[in-house]
């Protein structure tokens, strides 16, 4: 489902910070697509 907006640089930075944080400790290699829901 599209979010209906264009991503901003902060959206990419937030995703990178999440992956670098302890909160992502259960993320084990899937693709993290930050495109506002355009990829189906």
XYZ file of C-alpha atoms in Angstrom:
40
model
C 0.000 0.000 0.000
C 1.454 3.326 -1.044
C 1.813 5.995 1.619
C 0.967 8.669 -0.953
C 4.067 10.770 -0.357
C 7.664 10.998 -1.464
C 10.246 9.916 1.082
C 12.463 12.529 2.612
C 16.159 12.091 3.448
C 15.187 11.777 7.120
C 13.171 8.642 6.282
C 16.322 6.952 4.983
C 18.335 8.171 7.965
C 15.718 6.803 10.374
C 15.901 3.374 8.711
C 19.709 3.368 8.899
C 19.667 4.425 12.549
C 17.161 1.677 13.333
C 19.395 -0.958 11.737
C 22.380 0.343 13.700
C 20.489 0.267 16.999
C 19.894 -2.520 19.510
C 16.208 -2.435 18.530
C 17.085 -4.247 15.297
C 18.693 -7.198 17.080
C 16.015 -9.563 15.702
C 16.420 -8.410 12.093
C 18.388 -11.219 10.467
C 18.995 -10.203 6.888
C 15.735 -9.424 5.088
C 15.572 -6.499 2.693
C 14.421 -3.308 4.377
C 12.818 -1.361 1.552
C 12.261 2.300 2.381
C 10.260 3.484 -0.621
C 6.940 4.670 0.770
C 5.137 1.504 -0.283
C 5.782 1.779 -4.022
C 7.275 -1.710 -4.374
C 4.673 -4.456 -4.416
